[in-house]
Amino acid sequence: MRNLSRHILRPLLIVLAFVLGARAAAPDPLPSWNSGPVKQSVVSFVSAATSKNGSGYIAPEDRIAVFDNDGTLWSEQPIYVQFAFALDRVRALAPLHPEWKTTQPFKAALEGDMAALQASGEKGLGELLIGTHTGMTTEQFAGTVANWLASARHPQCNCPYTDRVYVPMLELLSYLRANGFKTYIVSGGTIEFVRAFAEPVYGIPPEQVIGSSFVIQFKLGADGKPILMREPRIDFIDDGPGKTVGINKFIGRRPVFAFGNSDGDQQMLEWTAAGSGPRFAGLVHHTDATREYAYDRTSKIGRLDKALDEAHAKGWTVVDMSRDWRTVFPRAGTK
Amino acid sequence: MRNLSRHILRPLLIVLAFVLGARAAAPDPLPSWNSGPVKQSVVSFVSAATSKNGSGYIAPEDRIAVFDNDGTLWSEQPIYVQFAFALDRVRALAPLHPEWKTTQPFKAALEGDMAALQASGEKGLGELLIGTHTGMTTEQFAGTVANWLASARHPQCNCPYTDRVYVPMLELLSYLRANGFKTYIVSGGTIEFVRAFAEPVYGIPPEQVIGSSFVIQFKLGADGKPILMREPRIDFIDDGPGKTVGINKFIGRRPVFAFGNSDGDQQMLEWTAAGSGPRFAGLVHHTDATREYAYDRTSKIGRLDKALDEAHAKGWTVVDMSRDWRTVFPRAGTK
């Protein structure tokens, strides 16, 4: 036994200790996620997707992952970031539009009358977006958004809006890409607004951003050079069932992985989950009034009601923000 | 001098011979292109794009290359491949549509009356496409196209339609990708038709195919599972100025490299060429009545008139098929 111990068991123990040590030392790809069934469901899915001979294996070309943006990758409270941009643009453009002082919803926007703005409903929101997002070239508008993102500050953190991203979701995007997934944003926001920051903030290039859009028209400018003009008409609304249509149009393949946070993501999750083979459908449930916000079934922004019921019924992964996320925002401090 | 020769010149000559030999042995990435200014313009552009400190350098994320499909990547003669598909579908679906026997343009399609079909114009073509391309789910239609591509034969070569691709353009696509370019198809054909073969034939995944489209609608099927239905309405025409709109929508960046073959590609080439920094705009001129077809200014299919004038005026690269291409199709034999 002594010899056995010296010649076989000891080296074996050393090897075992080395293997376990190496495993323990492997960095956690999702350090901002607390351990538990939610984190485990993500890791299990991705591990299986990349294990060639397992039943959860997914061919590299099918590793398509889609994410909602507002409320899923960054905060949508107290108002959508794009709405904050639109309000700032109304103020900036007001001198060119004296009629706005007496026309709704612009009057309400200029006076900061949120009740009147809300009362103007979807029609009012559409008019506000058309008044501030169209009538210029695509390049002019991209410049305006970039300037705004660089200078505007979120009212609560006094930080850039792009600091209102969720660290756990940044980790998840990186983790998926490191495992061969192609990550897409599928946003109800307008496409060029999200494209203005998706690459530096999320590592997602413009061609992997799908969103709502205005009609664009090719024209020849005064100098004879071609330009693309943003026309005052809605082209496509990438929300609810529209998200599945957008995915089919832009990607042409059904995703295997989808993450959302509201009823506007329900059909995208259903469409993803209904494919054959392994599937992941996830929801961010905003349960953290201390570090972010707590809202769901009755919220005017990001209402999560029917999709939450469906998630429970179908066993989708539901992130409980206060329980599952160790960190929320990149900067510590007040929400 | 003798010593100098032995100790310095000889080793230098050996090194030089080795370097030159290695260079001569490097395989030509475009073996089906004859030497000359056209091939040179492609190679110079790509070499400069990847030479980090040169004035022609293009950052990897900006290396976006767009290609028309019909007449640029594969033959569009004697009729568009998608039109051949539509005619076959009319014949296959006719038993379900007894009214087609007496209704134009279906009557003409069933009788093979090309003159009457042509007389029905764009309106007739639209009706033919709607009658054969809509009213089913996206997955059903993808299956129909795949089956057709596998079984249909081109009338001249008696080979699959996917054998009507141009070998020099396959080489060009590979060459660009090997140099970090992302290759896209921007087709007037409908998007899901091109997506059905773009990956196996061109190495271009579905998400890098832009095309015309029908309205798609999300629905719940009889079994409660979500489906995407192809509705009998045109959503987007990706031709002429529409190609720049499609590129802006899908890619969100202006390409640096564009290749087309007809007036339908003119605005795409203008838009690409008008950007700042190095640009490549190319046209395939069909000049080869022996190996393929010779047509340009008066052709009903793939008319090349205004874009040819602009190419000459602006110094775009114009491929003279009979002069510049050593090989046209993958299979030798009659056209």
XYZ file of C-alpha atoms in Angstrom:
670
model
C 0.000 0.000 0.000
C 2.814 2.304 0.813
C 4.305 1.826 -2.635
C 0.951 2.136 -4.270
C 0.401 5.396 -2.445
C 3.763 6.754 -3.442
C 3.758 5.664 -7.051
C 0.191 5.907 -8.113
C -2.078 7.664 -5.638
C 0.136 10.629 -4.943
C 0.722 11.547 -8.597
C -2.971 10.984 -9.208
C -3.880 13.335 -6.387
C -1.484 15.915 -7.732
C -3.040 15.688 -11.194
C -6.536 15.835 -9.696
C -5.649 18.860 -7.588
C -4.242 20.517 -10.676
C -7.375 19.830 -12.732
C -9.711 21.025 -9.983
C -7.496 24.033 -9.345
C -7.528 24.916 -13.032
C -11.278 24.572 -13.102
C -11.685 26.743 -10.027
C -9.358 29.310 -11.567
C -11.304 29.519 -14.869
C -12.819 32.994 -14.791
C -16.578 33.179 -14.436
C -17.891 34.662 -17.722
C -20.904 36.113 -15.884
C -19.485 37.587 -12.654
C -22.355 40.067 -12.251
C -24.927 37.271 -12.153
C -25.675 35.687 -8.791
C -25.601 31.900 -8.682
C -28.979 30.245 -8.964
C -31.323 28.661 -11.471
C -31.400 31.709 -13.791
C -27.639 31.943 -14.232
C -27.520 28.156 -14.446
C -30.109 28.082 -17.256
C -27.985 30.464 -19.338
C -24.720 28.626 -18.733
C -26.287 25.202 -19.328
C -27.793 26.332 -22.635
C -24.555 27.840 -23.927
C -22.408 24.928 -22.738
C -24.730 22.449 -24.415
C -24.893 24.541 -27.613
C -21.134 24.220 -28.013
C -20.780 20.549 -26.986
C -20.472 18.859 -30.330
C -21.920 15.449 -29.566
C -24.614 16.434 -27.067
C -28.337 16.781 -27.661
C -28.157 20.537 -27.000
C -25.608 21.176 -29.742
C -26.336 24.052 -32.145
C -24.450 24.429 -35.427
C -22.412 27.666 -35.497
C -24.460 29.186 -38.345
C -27.655 28.740 -36.305
C -26.323 30.476 -33.203
C -28.448 33.594 -33.632
C -29.270 35.505 -30.429
C -31.689 38.448 -30.382
C -32.127 41.065 -27.670
C -34.677 43.766 -27.108
C -32.944 47.031 -26.165
C -35.060 49.304 -23.913
C -35.469 47.661 -20.513
C -33.468 44.599 -21.583
C -29.996 45.948 -22.369
C -30.368 49.414 -20.826
C -32.837 51.216 -18.599
C -36.070 52.553 -20.046
C -37.026 54.523 -16.932
C -38.159 57.123 -16.074
C -38.710 57.645 -19.846
C -37.350 55.921 -22.960
C -33.951 57.361 -23.846
C -35.114 58.055 -27.386
C -38.042 60.021 -25.981
C -35.614 62.141 -23.927
C -33.717 62.763 -27.169
C -36.938 63.764 -28.967
C -37.834 66.240 -26.197
C -34.374 67.800 -26.362
C -34.702 68.052 -30.134
C -38.065 69.818 -29.823
C -36.397 72.432 -27.620
C -33.428 72.754 -29.976
C -35.575 73.059 -33.112
C -38.289 75.264 -31.587
C -36.839 78.561 -32.949
C -37.342 77.175 -36.473
C -40.935 76.174 -35.685
C -42.781 79.086 -34.032
C -46.034 77.196 -34.596
C -44.954 74.558 -32.073
C -45.691 77.003 -29.228
C -49.378 76.551 -29.876
C -49.570 73.079 -31.458
C -49.831 69.816 -29.532
C -47.902 67.673 -28.781
C -45.039 70.147 -29.349
C -46.514 72.727 -26.949
C -46.605 70.103 -24.176
C -43.059 69.016 -24.980
C -41.790 72.600 -24.792
C -43.609 73.207 -21.512
C -42.530 69.870 -20.046
C -46.202 69.023 -19.548
C -45.905 65.238 -19.280
C -49.614 64.750 -18.562
C -50.593 66.489 -21.816
C -47.876 64.574 -23.671
C -49.195 61.298 -22.361
C -52.726 62.337 -23.264
C -51.622 62.860 -26.873
C -51.124 59.081 -27.037
C -49.453 57.128 -29.837
C -50.580 59.673 -32.418
C -48.869 62.450 -30.475
C -45.708 60.383 -30.040
C -45.659 59.710 -33.772
C -45.946 63.422 -34.539
C -43.178 64.223 -32.090
C -40.889 61.665 -33.690
C -41.693 62.806 -37.221
C -41.101 66.446 -36.231
C -37.683 65.684 -34.755
C -36.427 62.616 -36.647
C -37.213 63.414 -40.287
C -36.576 66.092 -42.900
C -32.796 65.725 -42.984
C -30.264 63.378 -44.594
C -29.322 60.107 -42.906
C -25.831 61.432 -42.267
C -27.042 64.691 -40.726
C -29.325 62.781 -38.396
C -26.612 60.314 -37.391
C -24.428 63.281 -36.460
C -27.212 64.842 -34.380
C -27.747 61.623 -32.422
C -24.013 61.150 -31.856
C -23.667 64.708 -30.541
C -26.638 64.301 -28.248
C -25.374 61.002 -26.832
C -22.009 62.612 -26.143
C -23.435 65.635 -24.315
C -26.811 64.697 -22.792
C -26.973 63.577 -19.174
C -29.439 61.261 -17.499
C -31.386 63.258 -14.867
C -30.783 60.781 -12.029
C -27.157 59.735 -12.388
C -25.966 62.855 -14.194
C -24.059 60.420 -16.388
C -24.266 59.748 -20.140
C -27.345 57.761 -21.148
C -25.034 55.068 -22.471
C -23.996 54.450 -18.839
C -27.531 53.214 -18.158
C -26.672 49.817 -19.638
C -26.966 46.665 -17.561
C -23.568 45.148 -16.760
C -24.956 41.580 -16.535
C -26.337 41.907 -20.056
C -23.021 43.238 -21.401
C -21.415 40.133 -19.905
C -24.074 37.927 -21.469
C -23.521 39.465 -24.923
C -19.759 38.869 -24.653
C -20.265 35.345 -23.323
C -22.544 34.445 -26.233
C -20.165 35.914 -28.815
C -17.218 34.084 -27.253
C -19.234 30.920 -27.857
C -19.907 31.631 -31.511
C -23.296 33.320 -31.256
C -24.127 36.267 -33.496
C -25.828 38.883 -31.311
C -28.591 41.127 -32.660
C -30.654 43.955 -31.228
C -34.344 43.923 -32.154
C -35.700 47.214 -30.849
C -38.989 49.075 -30.961
C -36.806 52.199 -31.067
C -35.869 53.591 -34.446
C -33.049 51.771 -36.118
C -30.587 54.605 -36.734
C -30.919 55.834 -33.143
C -29.864 52.448 -31.752
C -27.160 52.064 -34.409
C -25.586 55.303 -33.197
C -24.320 53.624 -30.013
C -24.747 49.859 -30.441
C -21.205 49.201 -31.643
C -19.214 51.096 -28.988
C -21.613 50.267 -26.137
C -22.674 46.681 -26.896
C -20.128 45.545 -29.488
C -22.996 45.092 -31.955
C -22.327 46.498 -35.462
C -25.008 48.524 -37.316
C -25.921 45.603 -39.588
C -26.943 43.593 -36.505
C -29.401 46.224 -35.302
C -33.066 45.859 -36.313
C -35.554 48.571 -35.398
C -38.476 50.732 -36.374
C -37.878 53.016 -39.321
C -39.014 56.012 -41.322
C -39.267 56.016 -45.110
C -35.907 56.892 -46.665
C -35.592 58.332 -50.150
C -32.648 58.518 -52.536
C -32.160 61.989 -54.008
C -29.494 63.991 -55.752
C -28.300 66.906 -53.617
C -27.676 70.454 -54.851
C -24.079 69.495 -55.687
C -25.244 66.502 -57.768
C -24.093 64.047 -55.126
C -26.562 61.405 -53.972
C -28.121 61.742 -50.534
C -30.605 59.702 -48.523
C -33.420 61.848 -47.132
C -35.456 60.933 -44.053
C -39.093 61.354 -45.073
C -41.931 62.190 -42.629
C -43.618 58.804 -42.962
C -43.335 55.681 -40.826
C -41.918 52.729 -42.768
C -41.968 49.891 -40.246
C -42.839 49.396 -36.577
C -40.547 46.833 -35.035
C -42.622 45.996 -31.984
C -44.781 43.093 -30.849
C -45.472 40.835 -33.851
C -43.399 43.296 -35.911
C -40.275 41.998 -34.184
C -40.734 38.562 -35.743
C -41.274 40.212 -39.126
C -38.133 42.326 -38.653
C -36.091 39.279 -37.675
C -37.314 37.335 -40.696
C -36.582 40.278 -42.991
C -33.128 41.179 -41.705
C -31.755 37.822 -40.581
C -33.757 35.299 -42.595
C -33.221 32.654 -39.935
C -35.129 31.893 -36.753
C -33.073 32.755 -33.650
C -32.329 30.084 -31.039
C -31.914 32.577 -28.192
C -34.080 35.604 -27.351
C -34.205 38.021 -24.445
C -36.812 40.695 -23.774
C -38.501 42.426 -20.871
C -42.016 43.404 -21.918
C -45.177 42.366 -23.728
C -43.690 43.995 -26.837
C -41.229 41.094 -26.897
C -43.804 38.343 -26.471
C -44.096 37.293 -30.123
C -40.314 37.411 -30.609
C -39.938 35.030 -27.674
C -42.767 32.794 -28.920
C -41.295 32.678 -32.418
C -37.851 31.831 -31.079
C -39.109 29.220 -28.633
C -41.340 27.493 -31.213
C -38.454 26.376 -33.441
C -37.120 22.842 -33.345
C -34.058 21.867 -31.323
C -32.686 23.649 -28.249
C -34.163 27.101 -27.529
C -33.682 29.808 -24.936
C -36.315 32.431 -24.129
C -35.598 34.937 -21.373
C -37.238 37.934 -19.732
C -35.776 40.632 -17.494
C -38.269 41.263 -14.697
C -37.716 44.698 -13.157
C -38.018 43.912 -9.446
C -35.380 46.206 -8.032
C -36.796 49.502 -6.766
C -33.556 50.182 -4.892
C -30.959 49.832 -7.627
C -33.195 50.373 -10.682
C -37.010 50.240 -10.843
C -39.765 47.816 -9.933
C -42.544 47.603 -12.505
C -44.463 45.065 -14.526
C -48.175 44.481 -15.156
C -49.492 48.027 -14.935
C -46.520 50.082 -16.091
C -47.051 52.521 -18.958
C -43.443 51.928 -20.033
C -42.320 48.375 -20.658
C -45.502 46.683 -19.437
C -44.831 43.041 -18.622
C -48.099 41.193 -18.160
C -49.104 38.618 -20.774
C -45.496 37.705 -21.563
C -44.871 37.100 -17.840
C -47.791 34.705 -17.659
C -46.579 32.928 -20.770
C -43.040 32.736 -19.399
C -44.288 31.057 -16.242
C -46.557 28.711 -18.194
C -43.849 27.693 -20.653
C -40.875 27.647 -18.302
C -38.984 30.520 -19.928
C -36.134 31.985 -17.912
C -37.239 35.018 -15.879
C -34.512 37.211 -14.390
C -35.522 38.614 -11.015
C -33.283 41.665 -11.136
C -32.942 42.133 -7.385
C -32.203 38.434 -6.820
C -30.197 37.490 -9.916
C -28.006 40.490 -10.647
C -25.071 41.271 -8.391
C -24.447 44.545 -10.223
C -26.869 46.577 -12.328
C -25.082 49.638 -13.738
C -21.410 50.202 -14.559
C -21.179 53.066 -12.043
C -22.012 52.604 -8.414
C -24.227 55.204 -6.766
C -27.831 56.243 -6.843
C -30.015 54.903 -9.576
C 35.634 42.683 -55.220
C 35.944 38.942 -55.220
C 35.512 38.833 -51.472
C 32.655 41.250 -51.610
C 30.985 39.091 -54.215
C 31.436 35.960 -52.185
C 30.477 37.333 -48.809
C 27.835 39.867 -49.561
C 26.539 39.819 -53.118
C 26.044 36.084 -53.411
C 24.038 35.671 -50.219
C 22.058 38.769 -51.197
C 21.265 37.288 -54.600
C 20.176 34.050 -52.989
C 17.825 35.904 -50.639
C 16.494 37.985 -53.530
C 15.907 34.898 -55.668
C 14.094 33.300 -52.758
C 11.861 36.318 -52.225
C 11.056 36.668 -55.920
C 10.501 32.922 -56.189
C 8.118 32.957 -53.245
C 6.273 35.859 -54.776
C 5.977 34.131 -58.146
C 4.720 30.995 -56.427
C 1.933 32.825 -54.512
C -1.273 31.572 -56.099
C -3.261 34.066 -58.164
C -6.491 34.717 -56.217
C -8.297 35.530 -59.489
C -7.151 32.853 -61.967
C -10.267 33.196 -64.151
C -9.553 36.876 -64.784
C -7.280 37.751 -67.682
C -4.471 40.184 -66.947
C -5.188 43.776 -67.870
C -6.406 47.041 -66.393
C -9.681 45.581 -65.078
C -8.078 42.793 -63.067
C -5.391 45.240 -62.004
C -7.946 47.754 -60.720
C -9.493 45.098 -58.462
C -6.184 43.821 -57.131
C -4.819 47.327 -56.580
C -7.904 48.386 -54.650
C -7.873 45.316 -52.389
C -4.114 45.435 -51.835
C -4.309 49.104 -50.890
C -7.337 48.519 -48.642
C -5.322 46.099 -46.532
C -2.020 48.041 -46.488
C -2.151 49.643 -43.088
C -0.122 52.765 -43.661
C -1.116 53.535 -47.239
C -3.595 56.127 -48.489
C -5.892 53.377 -49.782
C -6.248 51.702 -46.396
C -9.786 50.844 -45.251
C -10.535 49.933 -41.634
C -11.829 46.347 -41.350
C -15.298 47.414 -40.134
C -15.735 49.593 -43.239
C -14.895 46.822 -45.709
C -18.450 46.395 -46.955
C -18.805 45.040 -50.505
C -22.186 44.847 -52.268
C -23.085 42.854 -55.372
C -26.115 42.798 -57.581
C -27.138 39.192 -58.325
C -28.871 38.738 -61.722
C -26.357 39.394 -64.503
C -23.595 40.208 -62.006
C -23.104 36.970 -60.050
C -25.095 34.629 -62.298
C -26.680 34.744 -65.727
C -30.017 36.512 -66.204
C -30.512 35.252 -69.756
C -32.604 34.184 -71.564
C -34.971 35.006 -68.651
C -34.425 35.832 -64.972
C -34.072 32.609 -62.978
C -36.778 33.757 -60.591
C -39.103 34.269 -63.558
C -38.433 30.682 -64.692
C -39.339 29.602 -61.158
C -42.568 31.643 -61.261
C -43.583 30.065 -64.598
C -42.959 26.575 -63.218
C -45.013 27.452 -60.147
C -47.913 28.643 -62.317
C -47.922 25.249 -64.034
C -47.653 23.390 -60.712
C -50.423 25.407 -59.037
C -52.766 25.587 -62.065
C -54.985 22.659 -60.940
C -55.832 24.656 -57.797
C -56.647 27.759 -59.888
C -58.970 26.809 -62.787
C -59.586 30.541 -63.364
C -55.964 30.950 -64.518
C -56.820 29.263 -67.830
C -58.735 32.353 -68.843
C -57.045 35.118 -66.801
C -53.941 37.047 -67.874
C -51.062 36.926 -67.207
C -51.594 33.346 -65.945
C -53.143 32.211 -69.246
C -50.054 33.407 -71.134
C -47.769 31.733 -68.593
C -49.604 28.416 -68.944
C -49.513 28.635 -72.739
C -45.865 29.732 -72.836
C -46.971 32.850 -74.726
C -43.970 35.076 -74.036
C -45.245 37.928 -76.202
C -48.471 38.169 -74.193
C -46.513 37.879 -70.951
C -44.248 40.708 -71.984
C -47.266 42.764 -73.005
C -48.683 42.397 -69.479
C -45.786 44.562 -68.303
C -44.770 45.236 -64.710
C -48.365 44.920 -63.524
C -48.583 41.449 -65.035
C -45.241 40.425 -63.559
C -46.391 41.635 -60.142
C -49.586 39.555 -60.401
C -47.601 36.502 -61.455
C -45.270 36.872 -58.485
C -48.106 37.453 -56.024
C -49.972 34.426 -57.394
C -46.962 32.137 -56.975
C -44.942 33.662 -54.123
C -47.573 34.471 -51.477
C -50.347 32.809 -49.507
C -48.134 30.334 -47.653
C -45.827 30.414 -44.621
C -42.218 31.537 -44.953
C -41.043 27.997 -44.215
C -43.337 26.399 -46.793
C -42.106 28.813 -49.443
C -38.444 28.268 -48.575
C -39.013 24.535 -49.028
C -40.676 25.070 -52.414
C -37.743 27.152 -53.671
C -35.189 24.655 -52.372
C -36.990 21.766 -54.110
C -37.215 23.698 -57.358
C -33.535 24.664 -57.317
C -32.609 21.019 -56.740
C -34.730 19.669 -59.603
C -35.133 22.398 -62.271
C -32.765 22.486 -65.238
C -31.641 25.449 -67.306
C -32.926 24.956 -70.883
C -29.543 25.555 -72.547
C -27.042 23.706 -70.369
C -29.504 21.176 -68.932
C -27.713 21.885 -65.665
C -29.037 23.266 -62.355
C -29.672 27.009 -62.452
C -27.093 27.392 -59.697
C -24.483 26.269 -62.245
C -25.135 29.502 -64.164
C -22.890 31.442 -61.768
C -19.842 33.286 -63.028
C -16.598 31.682 -61.883
C -14.653 34.983 -61.932
C -17.205 36.507 -59.561
C -17.034 33.521 -57.192
C -13.276 34.101 -57.101
C -13.787 37.802 -56.466
C -16.162 37.115 -53.541
C -13.632 34.743 -51.963
C -10.773 37.147 -52.585
C -12.627 40.000 -50.900
C -13.595 37.862 -47.904
C -10.016 36.613 -47.547
C -9.069 40.287 -47.253
C -11.586 41.070 -44.525
C -14.472 42.348 -46.650
C -18.039 41.485 -45.699
C -19.835 40.529 -48.924
C -23.518 41.320 -49.476
C -26.000 40.644 -52.248
C -28.333 43.529 -53.099
C -30.826 42.057 -55.533
C -33.950 43.224 -57.321
C -35.114 39.619 -56.928
C -37.136 38.728 -53.863
C -35.102 38.265 -50.742
C -36.123 34.743 -49.710
C -35.565 33.421 -53.236
C -31.949 34.589 -53.251
C -31.442 33.460 -49.647
C -32.403 29.922 -50.679
C -29.102 29.450 -52.532
C -26.786 32.325 -51.549
C -24.993 30.455 -48.771
C -24.109 27.200 -50.582
C -23.491 28.875 -53.951
C -21.822 32.178 -53.002
C -20.821 31.631 -49.375
C -23.112 34.521 -48.416
C -25.347 33.866 -45.369
C -29.054 34.850 -45.396
C -28.455 37.925 -43.224
C -26.162 39.320 -45.921
C -28.814 39.122 -48.633
C -30.932 42.211 -49.331
C -33.783 42.022 -51.823
C -37.334 42.922 -52.753
C -39.996 41.606 -50.412
C -43.651 40.885 -49.819
C -45.499 41.857 -46.659
C -45.057 39.189 -43.980
C -47.507 38.765 -41.127
C -47.170 37.037 -37.767
C -50.073 34.698 -37.010
C -50.896 31.824 -34.726
C -51.405 28.598 -36.659
C -54.199 26.064 -36.069
C -51.994 24.295 -33.513
C -51.395 27.533 -31.598
C -47.809 27.760 -32.837
C -46.674 31.052 -34.392
C -46.194 31.207 -38.149
C -45.127 33.927 -40.588
C -47.528 34.242 -43.509
C -46.558 35.651 -46.909
C -49.237 38.213 -47.751
C -50.228 39.178 -51.330
C -48.821 42.711 -51.078
C -45.468 44.096 -52.143
C -43.474 45.453 -49.185
C -40.299 46.811 -50.792
C -38.754 46.983 -54.272
C -35.003 46.700 -54.030
C -34.109 48.093 -57.420
C -32.641 51.330 -58.766
C -32.727 53.963 -55.983
C -34.350 51.283 -53.800
C -30.987 49.522 -53.609
C -29.448 52.442 -51.722
C -32.449 52.464 -49.383
C -32.125 48.707 -48.840
C -28.404 49.031 -48.110
C -29.011 51.846 -45.631
C -31.783 49.859 -43.931
C -30.037 46.502 -43.695
C -26.389 47.484 -43.326
C -26.540 51.020 -41.958
C -23.136 51.822 -43.445
C -22.159 53.014 -46.901
C -20.294 50.295 -48.841
C -16.799 50.946 -50.195
C -17.090 48.403 -53.007
C -20.029 47.797 -55.360
C -20.523 45.683 -58.458
C -23.520 45.656 -60.774
C -24.359 45.131 -64.424
C -27.378 47.244 -65.314
C -29.121 50.581 -64.949
C -30.902 49.093 -61.937
C -27.550 49.246 -60.151
C -26.741 52.841 -61.088
C -27.773 54.507 -57.829
C -26.079 51.804 -55.741
C -22.846 52.485 -57.609
C -23.284 56.269 -57.321
C -24.006 56.021 -53.603
C -20.982 53.799 -53.025
C -18.664 55.919 -55.160
C -19.745 59.217 -53.561
C -18.424 58.342 -50.108
C -15.124 59.691 -48.825
C -11.897 57.695 -48.999
C -11.091 54.859 -51.398
C -14.019 53.505 -53.425
C -14.548 50.825 -56.040
C -17.473 50.820 -58.483
C -17.645 48.062 -61.084
C -19.924 46.927 -63.895
C -20.100 43.617 -65.751
C -20.604 44.401 -69.437
C -22.106 41.431 -71.254
C -20.023 41.364 -74.437
C -19.652 37.640 -74.965
C -22.202 36.216 -77.399
C -20.150 33.031 -77.723
C -19.750 31.977 -74.119
C -22.692 33.878 -72.577
C -24.676 36.754 -74.129
C -23.967 40.147 -75.634
C -26.443 42.841 -74.622
C -26.514 46.338 -73.173
C -28.339 49.523 -74.182
C -31.500 48.087 -75.732
C -31.925 44.827 -73.836
C -35.250 44.219 -72.096
C -33.418 42.234 -69.423
C -30.539 43.890 -67.608
C -30.464 47.038 -69.738
C -27.110 48.801 -69.360
C -27.287 52.283 -70.841
C -27.140 55.259 -68.473
C -24.942 53.431 -65.984
C -22.486 52.576 -68.779
C -22.219 56.240 -69.758
C -21.695 57.200 -66.127
C -19.077 54.466 -65.681
C -17.088 55.806 -68.623
C -17.477 59.405 -67.445
C -16.439 58.641 -63.881
C -13.778 56.038 -64.560
C -15.584 53.119 -62.910
C -14.233 49.669 -63.689
C -16.089 48.035 -66.597
C -15.567 44.303 -67.133
C -15.589 43.396 -70.823
C -16.669 39.788 -70.362
C -15.130 38.447 -73.570
C -11.827 40.229 -72.928
C -11.483 40.057 -69.136
C -12.830 36.660 -68.161
C -10.819 33.543 -68.971
C -13.674 31.314 -67.803
C -17.362 32.174 -67.500
C -19.275 29.168 -66.128
C -18.116 26.300 -63.880
C -18.942 23.726 -66.585
C -17.441 23.854 -70.014
C -19.757 23.359 -72.990
C -22.450 25.286 -74.754
C -23.780 28.360 -73.090
